[in-house]
Coordinates of C-alpha atoms and ligand atoms in Angstrom, one line a residue:
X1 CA -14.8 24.9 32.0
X2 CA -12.1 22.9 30.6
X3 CA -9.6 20.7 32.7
X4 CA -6.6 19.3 32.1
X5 CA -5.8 15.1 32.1
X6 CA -3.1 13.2 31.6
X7 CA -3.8 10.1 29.7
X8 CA -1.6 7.6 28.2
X9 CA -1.7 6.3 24.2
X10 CA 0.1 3.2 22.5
X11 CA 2.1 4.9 19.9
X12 CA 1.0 1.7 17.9
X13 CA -2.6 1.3 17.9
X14 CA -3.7 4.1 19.5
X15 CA -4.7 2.6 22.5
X16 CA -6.1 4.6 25.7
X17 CA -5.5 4.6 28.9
X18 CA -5.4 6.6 31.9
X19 CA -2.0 5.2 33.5
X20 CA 1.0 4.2 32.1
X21 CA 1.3 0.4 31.4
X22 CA 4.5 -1.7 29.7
X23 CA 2.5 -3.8 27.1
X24 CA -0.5 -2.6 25.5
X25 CA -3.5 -5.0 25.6
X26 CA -4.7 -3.6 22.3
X27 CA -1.9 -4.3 19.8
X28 CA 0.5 -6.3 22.4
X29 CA 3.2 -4.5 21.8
X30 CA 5.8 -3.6 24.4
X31 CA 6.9 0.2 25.7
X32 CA 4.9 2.4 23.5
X33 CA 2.9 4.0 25.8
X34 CA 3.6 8.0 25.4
X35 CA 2.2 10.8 27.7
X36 CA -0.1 13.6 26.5
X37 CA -1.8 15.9 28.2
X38 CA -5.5 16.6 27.0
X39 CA -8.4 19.1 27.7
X40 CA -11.6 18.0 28.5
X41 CA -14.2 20.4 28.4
X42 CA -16.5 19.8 31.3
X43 CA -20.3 19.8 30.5
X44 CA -22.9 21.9 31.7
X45 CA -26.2 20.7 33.1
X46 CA -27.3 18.7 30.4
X47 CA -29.6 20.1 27.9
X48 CA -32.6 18.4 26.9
X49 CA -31.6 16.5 23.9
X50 CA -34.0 15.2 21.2
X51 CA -33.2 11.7 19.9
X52 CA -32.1 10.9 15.8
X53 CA -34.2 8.1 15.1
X54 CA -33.4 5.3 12.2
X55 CA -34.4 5.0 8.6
X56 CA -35.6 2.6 6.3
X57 CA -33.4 1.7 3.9
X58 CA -35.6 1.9 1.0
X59 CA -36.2 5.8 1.8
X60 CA -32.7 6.0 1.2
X61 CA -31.5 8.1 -2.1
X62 CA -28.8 5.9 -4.1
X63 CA -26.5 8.5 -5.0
X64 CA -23.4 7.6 -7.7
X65 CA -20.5 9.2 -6.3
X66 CA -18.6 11.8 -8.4
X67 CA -15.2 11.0 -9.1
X68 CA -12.8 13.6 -10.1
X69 CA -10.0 12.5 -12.5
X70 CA -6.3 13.1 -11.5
X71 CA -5.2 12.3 -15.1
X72 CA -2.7 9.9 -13.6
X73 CA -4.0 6.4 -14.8
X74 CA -2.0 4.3 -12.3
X75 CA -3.4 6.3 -9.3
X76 CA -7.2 6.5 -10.9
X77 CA -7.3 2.9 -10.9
X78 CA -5.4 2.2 -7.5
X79 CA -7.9 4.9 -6.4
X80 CA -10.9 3.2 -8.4
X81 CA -11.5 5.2 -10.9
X82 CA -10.8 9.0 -9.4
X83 CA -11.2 10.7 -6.3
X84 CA -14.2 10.8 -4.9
X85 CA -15.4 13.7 -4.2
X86 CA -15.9 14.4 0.1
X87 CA -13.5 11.6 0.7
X88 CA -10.9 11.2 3.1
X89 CA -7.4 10.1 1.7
X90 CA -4.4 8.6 3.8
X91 CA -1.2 8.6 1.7
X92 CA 2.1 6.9 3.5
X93 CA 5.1 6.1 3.0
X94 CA 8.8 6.6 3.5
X95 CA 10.1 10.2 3.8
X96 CA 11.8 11.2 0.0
X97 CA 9.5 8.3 -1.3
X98 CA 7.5 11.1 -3.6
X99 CA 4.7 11.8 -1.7
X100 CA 4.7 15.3 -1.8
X101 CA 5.8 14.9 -5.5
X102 CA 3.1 12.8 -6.6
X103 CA 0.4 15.4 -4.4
X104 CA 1.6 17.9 -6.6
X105 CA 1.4 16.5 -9.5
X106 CA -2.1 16.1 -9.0
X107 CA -2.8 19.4 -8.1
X108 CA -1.3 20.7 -11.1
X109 CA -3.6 18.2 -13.1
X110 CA -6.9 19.4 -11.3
X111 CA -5.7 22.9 -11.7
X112 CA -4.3 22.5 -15.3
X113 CA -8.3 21.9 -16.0
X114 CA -10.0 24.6 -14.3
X115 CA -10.5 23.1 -10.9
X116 CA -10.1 25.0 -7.0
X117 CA -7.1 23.3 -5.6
X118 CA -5.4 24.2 -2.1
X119 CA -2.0 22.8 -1.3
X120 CA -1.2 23.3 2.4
X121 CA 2.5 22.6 3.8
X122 CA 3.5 22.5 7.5
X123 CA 7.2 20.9 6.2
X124 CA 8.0 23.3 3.2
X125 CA 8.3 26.8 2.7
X126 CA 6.2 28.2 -0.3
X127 CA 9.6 28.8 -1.8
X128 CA 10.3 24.6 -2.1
X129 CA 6.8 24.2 -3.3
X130 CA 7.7 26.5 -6.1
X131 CA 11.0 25.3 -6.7
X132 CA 9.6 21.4 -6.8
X133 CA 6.5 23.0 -8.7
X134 CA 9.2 23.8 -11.5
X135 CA 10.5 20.5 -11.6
X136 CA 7.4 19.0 -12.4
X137 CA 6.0 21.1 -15.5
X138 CA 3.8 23.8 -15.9
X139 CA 0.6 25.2 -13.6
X140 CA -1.5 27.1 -16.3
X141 CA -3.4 28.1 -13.5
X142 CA -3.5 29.2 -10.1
X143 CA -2.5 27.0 -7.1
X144 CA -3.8 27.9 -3.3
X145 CA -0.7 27.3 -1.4
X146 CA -1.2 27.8 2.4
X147 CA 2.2 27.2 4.8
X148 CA 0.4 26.6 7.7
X149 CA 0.1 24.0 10.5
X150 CA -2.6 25.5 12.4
X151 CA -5.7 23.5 12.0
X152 CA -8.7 26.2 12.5
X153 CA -6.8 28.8 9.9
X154 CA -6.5 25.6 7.3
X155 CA -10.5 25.2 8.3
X156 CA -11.2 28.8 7.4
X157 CA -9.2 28.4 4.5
X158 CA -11.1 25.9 3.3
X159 CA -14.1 27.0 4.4
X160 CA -13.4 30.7 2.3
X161 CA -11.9 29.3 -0.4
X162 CA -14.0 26.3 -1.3
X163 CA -11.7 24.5 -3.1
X164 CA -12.1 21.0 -4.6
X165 CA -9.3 19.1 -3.8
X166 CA -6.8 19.5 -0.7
X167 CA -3.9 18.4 0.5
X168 CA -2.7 18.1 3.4
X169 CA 1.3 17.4 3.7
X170 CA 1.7 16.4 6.7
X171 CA -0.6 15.2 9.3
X172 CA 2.5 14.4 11.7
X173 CA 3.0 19.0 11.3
X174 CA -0.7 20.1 12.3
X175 CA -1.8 21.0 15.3
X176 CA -4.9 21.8 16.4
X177 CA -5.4 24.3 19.4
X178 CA -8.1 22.6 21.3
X179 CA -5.2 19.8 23.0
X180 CA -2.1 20.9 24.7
X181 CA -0.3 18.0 23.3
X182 CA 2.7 18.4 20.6
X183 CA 2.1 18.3 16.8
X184 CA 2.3 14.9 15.6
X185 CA 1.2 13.1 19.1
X186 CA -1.1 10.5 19.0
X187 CA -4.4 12.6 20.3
X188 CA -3.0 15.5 17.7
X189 CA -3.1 13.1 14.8
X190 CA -6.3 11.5 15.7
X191 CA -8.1 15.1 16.2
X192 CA -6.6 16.4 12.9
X193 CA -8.0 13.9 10.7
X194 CA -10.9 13.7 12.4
X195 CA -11.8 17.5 11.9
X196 CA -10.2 16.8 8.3
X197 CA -13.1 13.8 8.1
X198 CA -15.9 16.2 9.2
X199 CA -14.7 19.1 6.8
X200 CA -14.2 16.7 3.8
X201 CA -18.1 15.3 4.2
X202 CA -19.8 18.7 5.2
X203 CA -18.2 20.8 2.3
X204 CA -17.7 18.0 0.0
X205 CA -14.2 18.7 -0.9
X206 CA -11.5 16.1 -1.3
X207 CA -9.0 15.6 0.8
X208 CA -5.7 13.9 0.9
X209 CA -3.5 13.4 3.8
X210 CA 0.1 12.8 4.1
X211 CA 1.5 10.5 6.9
X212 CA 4.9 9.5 7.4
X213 CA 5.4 6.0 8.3
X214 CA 7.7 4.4 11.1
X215 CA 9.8 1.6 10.4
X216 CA 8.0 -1.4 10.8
X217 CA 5.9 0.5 8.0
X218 CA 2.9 1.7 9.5
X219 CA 2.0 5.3 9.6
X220 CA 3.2 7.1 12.6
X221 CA 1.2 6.9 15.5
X222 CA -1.5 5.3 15.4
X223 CA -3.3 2.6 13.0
X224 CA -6.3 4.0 14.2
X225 CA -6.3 6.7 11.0
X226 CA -7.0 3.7 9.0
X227 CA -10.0 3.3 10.4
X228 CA -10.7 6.8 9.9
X229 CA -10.3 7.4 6.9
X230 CA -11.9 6.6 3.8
X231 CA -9.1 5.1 1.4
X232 CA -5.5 4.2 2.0
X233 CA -2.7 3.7 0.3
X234 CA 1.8 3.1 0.6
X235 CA 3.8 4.3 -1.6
X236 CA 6.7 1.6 -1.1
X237 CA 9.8 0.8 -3.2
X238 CA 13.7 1.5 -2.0
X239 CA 14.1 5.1 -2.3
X240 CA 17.6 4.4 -4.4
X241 CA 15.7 2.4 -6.7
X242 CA 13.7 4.1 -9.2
X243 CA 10.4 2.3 -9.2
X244 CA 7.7 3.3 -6.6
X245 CA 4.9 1.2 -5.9
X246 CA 1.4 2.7 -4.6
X247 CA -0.8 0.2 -3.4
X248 CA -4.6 0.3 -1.9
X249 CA -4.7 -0.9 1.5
X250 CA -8.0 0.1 2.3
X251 CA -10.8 1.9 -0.2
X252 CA -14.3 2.3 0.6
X253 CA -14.9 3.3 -2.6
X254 CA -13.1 0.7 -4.9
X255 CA -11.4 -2.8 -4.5
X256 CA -8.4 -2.8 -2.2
X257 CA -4.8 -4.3 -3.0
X258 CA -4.6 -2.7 -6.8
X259 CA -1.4 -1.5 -7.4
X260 CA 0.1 1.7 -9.3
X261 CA 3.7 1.7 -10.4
X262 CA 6.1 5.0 -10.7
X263 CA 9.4 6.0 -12.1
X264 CA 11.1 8.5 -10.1
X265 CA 12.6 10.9 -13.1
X266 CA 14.6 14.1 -13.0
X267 CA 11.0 16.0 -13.5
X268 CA 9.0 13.9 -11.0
X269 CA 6.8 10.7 -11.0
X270 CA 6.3 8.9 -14.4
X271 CA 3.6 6.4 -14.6
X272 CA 4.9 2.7 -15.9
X273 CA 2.4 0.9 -17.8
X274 CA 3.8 -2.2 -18.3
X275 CA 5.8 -3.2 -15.4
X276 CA 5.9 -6.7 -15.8
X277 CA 8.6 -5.5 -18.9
X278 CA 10.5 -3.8 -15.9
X279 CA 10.3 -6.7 -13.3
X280 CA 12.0 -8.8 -15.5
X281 CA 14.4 -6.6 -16.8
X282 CA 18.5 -8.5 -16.8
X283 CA 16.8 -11.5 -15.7
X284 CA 19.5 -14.5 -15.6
X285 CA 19.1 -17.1 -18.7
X286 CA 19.9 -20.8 -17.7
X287 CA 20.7 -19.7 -13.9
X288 CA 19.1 -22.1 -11.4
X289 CA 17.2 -20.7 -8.9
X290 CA 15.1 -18.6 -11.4
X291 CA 11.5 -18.4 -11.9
X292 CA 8.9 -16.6 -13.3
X293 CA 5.5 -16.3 -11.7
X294 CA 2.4 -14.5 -11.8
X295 CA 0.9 -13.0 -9.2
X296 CA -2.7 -10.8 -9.7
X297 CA -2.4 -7.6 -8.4
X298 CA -5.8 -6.1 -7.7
X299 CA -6.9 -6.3 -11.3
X300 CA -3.8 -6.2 -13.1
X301 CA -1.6 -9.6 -13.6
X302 CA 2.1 -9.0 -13.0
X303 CA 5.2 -11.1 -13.7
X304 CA 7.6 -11.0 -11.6
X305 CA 11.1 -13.1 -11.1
X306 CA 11.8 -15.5 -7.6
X307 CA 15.3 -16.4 -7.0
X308 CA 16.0 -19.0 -4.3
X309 CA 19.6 -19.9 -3.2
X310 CA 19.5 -22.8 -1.1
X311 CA 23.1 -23.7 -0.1
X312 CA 24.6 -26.4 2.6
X313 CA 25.0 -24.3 6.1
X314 CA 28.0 -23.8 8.1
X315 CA 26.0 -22.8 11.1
X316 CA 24.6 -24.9 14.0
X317 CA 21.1 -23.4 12.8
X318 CA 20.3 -22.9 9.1
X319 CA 19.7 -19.5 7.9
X320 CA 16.4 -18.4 6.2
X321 CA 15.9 -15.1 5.2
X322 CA 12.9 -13.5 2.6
X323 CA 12.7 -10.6 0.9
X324 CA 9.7 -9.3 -0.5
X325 CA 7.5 -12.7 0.4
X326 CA 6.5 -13.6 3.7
X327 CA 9.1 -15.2 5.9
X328 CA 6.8 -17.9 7.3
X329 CA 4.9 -19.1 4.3
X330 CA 8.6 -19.5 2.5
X331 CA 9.6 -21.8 5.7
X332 CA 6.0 -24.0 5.2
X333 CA 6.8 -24.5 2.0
X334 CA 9.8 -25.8 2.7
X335 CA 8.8 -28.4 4.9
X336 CA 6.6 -29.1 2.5
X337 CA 9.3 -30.1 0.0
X338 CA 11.1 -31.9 2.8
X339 CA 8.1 -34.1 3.7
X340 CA 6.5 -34.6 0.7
X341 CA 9.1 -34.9 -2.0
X342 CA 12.0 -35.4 0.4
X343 CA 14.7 -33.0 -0.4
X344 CA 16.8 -32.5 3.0
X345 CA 16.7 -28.7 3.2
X346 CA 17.2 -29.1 6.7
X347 CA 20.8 -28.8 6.6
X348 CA 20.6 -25.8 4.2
X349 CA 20.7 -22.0 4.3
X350 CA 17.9 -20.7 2.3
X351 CA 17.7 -17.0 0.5
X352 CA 14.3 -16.0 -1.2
X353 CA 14.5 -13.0 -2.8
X354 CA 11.4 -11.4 -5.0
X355 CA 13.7 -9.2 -7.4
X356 CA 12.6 -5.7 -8.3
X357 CA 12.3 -4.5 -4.8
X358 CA 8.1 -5.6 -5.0
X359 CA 6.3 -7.3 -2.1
X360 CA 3.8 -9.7 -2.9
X361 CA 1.5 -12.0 -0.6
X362 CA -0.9 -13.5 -3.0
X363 CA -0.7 -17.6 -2.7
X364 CA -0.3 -18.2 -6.0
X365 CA 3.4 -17.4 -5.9
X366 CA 3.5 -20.8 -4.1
X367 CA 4.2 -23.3 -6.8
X368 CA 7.2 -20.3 -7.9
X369 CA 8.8 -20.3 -4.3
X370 CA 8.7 -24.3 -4.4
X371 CA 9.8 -24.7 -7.8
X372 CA 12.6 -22.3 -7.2
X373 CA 13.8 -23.6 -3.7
X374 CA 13.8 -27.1 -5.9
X375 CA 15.6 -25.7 -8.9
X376 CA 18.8 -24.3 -6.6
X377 CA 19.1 -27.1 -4.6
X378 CA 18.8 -29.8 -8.2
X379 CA 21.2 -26.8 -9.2
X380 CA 18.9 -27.3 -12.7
X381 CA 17.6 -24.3 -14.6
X382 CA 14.3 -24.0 -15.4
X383 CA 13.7 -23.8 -18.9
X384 CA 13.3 -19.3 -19.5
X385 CA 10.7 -19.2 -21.4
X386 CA 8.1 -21.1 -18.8
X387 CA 6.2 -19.6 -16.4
X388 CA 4.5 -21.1 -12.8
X389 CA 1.6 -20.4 -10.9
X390 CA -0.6 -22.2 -8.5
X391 CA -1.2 -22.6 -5.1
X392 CA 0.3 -25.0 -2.9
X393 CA -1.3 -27.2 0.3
X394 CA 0.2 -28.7 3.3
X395 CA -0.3 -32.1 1.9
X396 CA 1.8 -31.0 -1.0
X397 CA -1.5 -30.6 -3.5
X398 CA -1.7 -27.9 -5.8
X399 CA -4.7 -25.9 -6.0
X400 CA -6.7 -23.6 -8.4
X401 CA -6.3 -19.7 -8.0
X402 CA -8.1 -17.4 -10.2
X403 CA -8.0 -15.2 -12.9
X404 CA -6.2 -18.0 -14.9
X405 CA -6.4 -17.4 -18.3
X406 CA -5.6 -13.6 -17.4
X407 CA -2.5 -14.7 -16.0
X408 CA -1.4 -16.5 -19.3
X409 CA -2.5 -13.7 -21.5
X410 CA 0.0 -11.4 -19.4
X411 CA 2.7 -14.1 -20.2
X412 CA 2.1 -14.6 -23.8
X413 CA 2.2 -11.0 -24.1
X414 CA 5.9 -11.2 -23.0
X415 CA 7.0 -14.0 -24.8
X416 CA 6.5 -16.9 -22.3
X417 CA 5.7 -20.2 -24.8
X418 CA 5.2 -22.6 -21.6
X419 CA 2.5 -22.4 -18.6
X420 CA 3.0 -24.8 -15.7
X421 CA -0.4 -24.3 -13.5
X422 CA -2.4 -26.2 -11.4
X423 CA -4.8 -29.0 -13.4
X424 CA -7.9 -27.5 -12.1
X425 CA -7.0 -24.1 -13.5
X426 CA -6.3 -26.3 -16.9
X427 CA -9.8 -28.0 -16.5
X428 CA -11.8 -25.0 -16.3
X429 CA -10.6 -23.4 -19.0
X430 CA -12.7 -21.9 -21.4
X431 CA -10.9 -20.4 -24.4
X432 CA -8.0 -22.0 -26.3
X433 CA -4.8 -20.3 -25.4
X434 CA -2.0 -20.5 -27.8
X435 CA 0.5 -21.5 -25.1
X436 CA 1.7 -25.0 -24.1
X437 CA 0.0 -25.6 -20.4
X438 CA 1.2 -28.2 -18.2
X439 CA -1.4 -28.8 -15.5
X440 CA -0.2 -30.4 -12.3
X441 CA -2.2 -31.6 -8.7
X442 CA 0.8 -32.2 -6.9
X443 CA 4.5 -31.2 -5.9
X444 CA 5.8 -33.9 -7.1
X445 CA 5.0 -33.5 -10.5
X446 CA 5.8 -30.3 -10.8
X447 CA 9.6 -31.2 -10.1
X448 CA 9.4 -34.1 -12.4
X449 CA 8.4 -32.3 -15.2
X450 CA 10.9 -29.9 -14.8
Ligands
TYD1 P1 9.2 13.9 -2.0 O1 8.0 14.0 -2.8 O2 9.7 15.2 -1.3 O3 9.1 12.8 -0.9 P2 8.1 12.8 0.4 O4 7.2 13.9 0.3 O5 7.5 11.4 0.3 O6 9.0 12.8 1.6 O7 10.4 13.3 -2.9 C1 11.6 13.7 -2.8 C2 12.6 12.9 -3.5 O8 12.3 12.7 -4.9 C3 13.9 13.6 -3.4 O9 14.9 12.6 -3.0 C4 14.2 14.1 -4.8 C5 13.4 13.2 -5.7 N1 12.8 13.9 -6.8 C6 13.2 13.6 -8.1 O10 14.0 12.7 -8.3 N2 12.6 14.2 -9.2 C7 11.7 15.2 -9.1 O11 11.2 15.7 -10.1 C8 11.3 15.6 -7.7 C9 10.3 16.7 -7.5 C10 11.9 14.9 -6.7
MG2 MG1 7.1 15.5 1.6

């Protein structure tokens, strides 16, 4: 006998609860508690239940797991090395990002070489997927489409068809008939990728799901899927600009925070393999405010330009604003150029900007940030062909990162003839590089030698 409950989830995190509150004690956050209604079965009288017991782990079989190839390089490696095979994929992003594009692409890939694909669409019509299908090149062979939201006929589907690789566009459309609550509601979203979870393992067939995100960037409802699932990754990037930027968030099967960059072309997603070329594209020359860094990027170095305007306020308060870096760690170092080298930023406005619409949180943009905040306020240039790196303390030191002489490479590769980096990055290295290096333990040196 089944009855039916109201219960109450955060739209955020998923939280549940049986009445409605006005600040979640999960995630903290304020009025996102939505009503659903939900079935629960009732049980019987319970059965006699026998009782799984645990394993050694030596009785264990190591198995490798089998990774199919989506002939797309940037998303094999952001993927580590393929898809694996009875995985679970979360792919968000913006709506008109190319998330269905770059799905499709894959499909025609995996089908292009033989291999059972099914596409299934609860936001298209069969006639879009064709027309898009046309865009992107040629299927030589058969694609499963399936325009369906319900979730048992996509199980039986799946189930009859046995196909490889599916995809599932989107998770917000399917519905599954076992809750009374709308398509897209929290419980609906959790259930669907949960069944998805339990098909993917038992039949071994790859599956990747599309979520839409909200606008503080998350995918919509809850941020419980992450945990669910077995690999996730953003598409991000402005949807007028042409680059698009997949990045790991979470991989069980491969190292997280690896990014793949896109072009957006007339006939769908190009891969970009050098997009440190791109990031610097119409850099200024002899502009102050202008620096080059190096930021590591899962396993791939990338060059990218900081600008920094710092001007003298007109406000009672002095406005800060950062794009593409995090707002607070651009404020800390600012104090820390305040209080250790004693520029008076306090009665400035300050504008950090990472150019090229890319996000980046990796500390060893530090020494960039300060050296750019320093170089618009001096109002001196720093010399074009140099390039910074390093993290920066409280106490104004600067400190090793890693990957060092990876990060030089990347720069001598694109024409760089000057390395400013911390001193213990300059100790420790091993080969010779063919680049002048400038090692430096504190702030202050830094913006003397510049
Ligand atoms: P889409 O993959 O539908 O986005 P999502 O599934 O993430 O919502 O991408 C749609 C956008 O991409 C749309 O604005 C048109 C553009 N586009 C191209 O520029 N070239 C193409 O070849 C294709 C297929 C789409
Ligand atoms: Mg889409």
């Amino acid at each position: 006998m089944a009855k039916e409950k109201t219960v109450y989830f955060c739209s955020e995190c998923g939280h549940e609860s049986s009445k409605w509150m006005g600040q979640c004690p999960g995630c903290k956050e304020w009025n996102t508690f939505v009503e659903e209604k939900v079935l629960t079965k009732k049980g019987g009288a319970k059965s006699k239940k026998t009782f799984a017991s645990p394993m050694n782990m030596s009785e264990v079989e190591a198995l490798t797991e089998e990774r199919i190839s989506t002939d797309i390089k940037e998303l094999d490696r952001v993927l580590g090395g393929g898809i694996v095979t009875g995985s679970l994929s979360l792919v968000g992003g913006d709506p008109g990002i190319g998330k269905s594009t770059l799905l499709l692409q894959v499909c025609r890939n995996l089908v292009n070489r033989k291999e059972k694909v099914l596409y299934v669409s609860g936001e298209e019509s069969a006639h879009q997927i064709k027309m898009r299908a046309e865009r992107i090149g040629t299927f030589k062979e058969e694609l499963l489409l399936f325009c369906e939201t319900n979730l048992d006929d996509i199980k039986e589907a799946i189930i009859r068809s046995k196909p490889k690789f599916v995809v599932i566009d989107s998770i917000q459309t399917m519905f599954s008939d076992d809750l009374t609550s709308a398509a897209g509601s929290v419980s609906q979203v959790r259930e669907v990728t949960a069944q998805m979870m339990r098909i993917a393992k038992e039949h071994n067939v790859a599956v990747f799901i599309v979520g839409h995100v909200t606008k503080e960037g998350v995918v919509a409802g809850p941020r419980t899927l992450e945990h669910m699932v077995d690999t996730v990754l953003y598409f991000e990037g402005e949807r007028e600009a042409a680059y698009r930027i997949l990045r790991g968030v979470k991989n069980r099967f491969g190292s997280t925070n690896e990014i793949g960059v896109f072009e957006m072309r007339s006939n769908g997603l190009v891969e970009v393999a050098n997009p440190s070329q791109i990031m610097l594209n119409g850099r200024p020359v002899d502009a102050s405010g202008s620096v080059v860094v190096c930021s590591m990027e899962g396993t791939r170095p990338i060059l990218i330009e900081i600008q920094a305007l710092i001007s003298p306020t007109s406000f009672q308060m002095p406005r800060r604003t950062a794009v593409g870096i995090d707002y607070n760690r651009v404020n800390l170092l600012m104090a820390v150029l305040e209080k250790r080298v004693g520029l008076h930023l306090g009665g400035c406005d300050a504008y950090v900007n990472l150019a090229g619409g890319m996000r980046l949180g990796e500390p060893a943009i530090d020494l960039g940030v300060i050296v750019a905040i320093a170089s618009s306020y001096k109002n001196v240039p720093v010399a074009e062909d140099t390039i910074i790196f390093g993290e920066v303390g409280l106490v104004g030191e600067v400190r090793g990162v890693s990957h060092g002489e990876q990060r030089i490479k990347e720069a001598k590769k694109l024409g760089f003839k000057t390395c400013i980096l911390p001193k213990a990055n300059v100790d420790a290295m091993q080969q010779k590089v063919d680049m002048k290096l400038i090692g430096v333990s504190n702030v202050r040196e830094v913006l003397e030698c510049i």
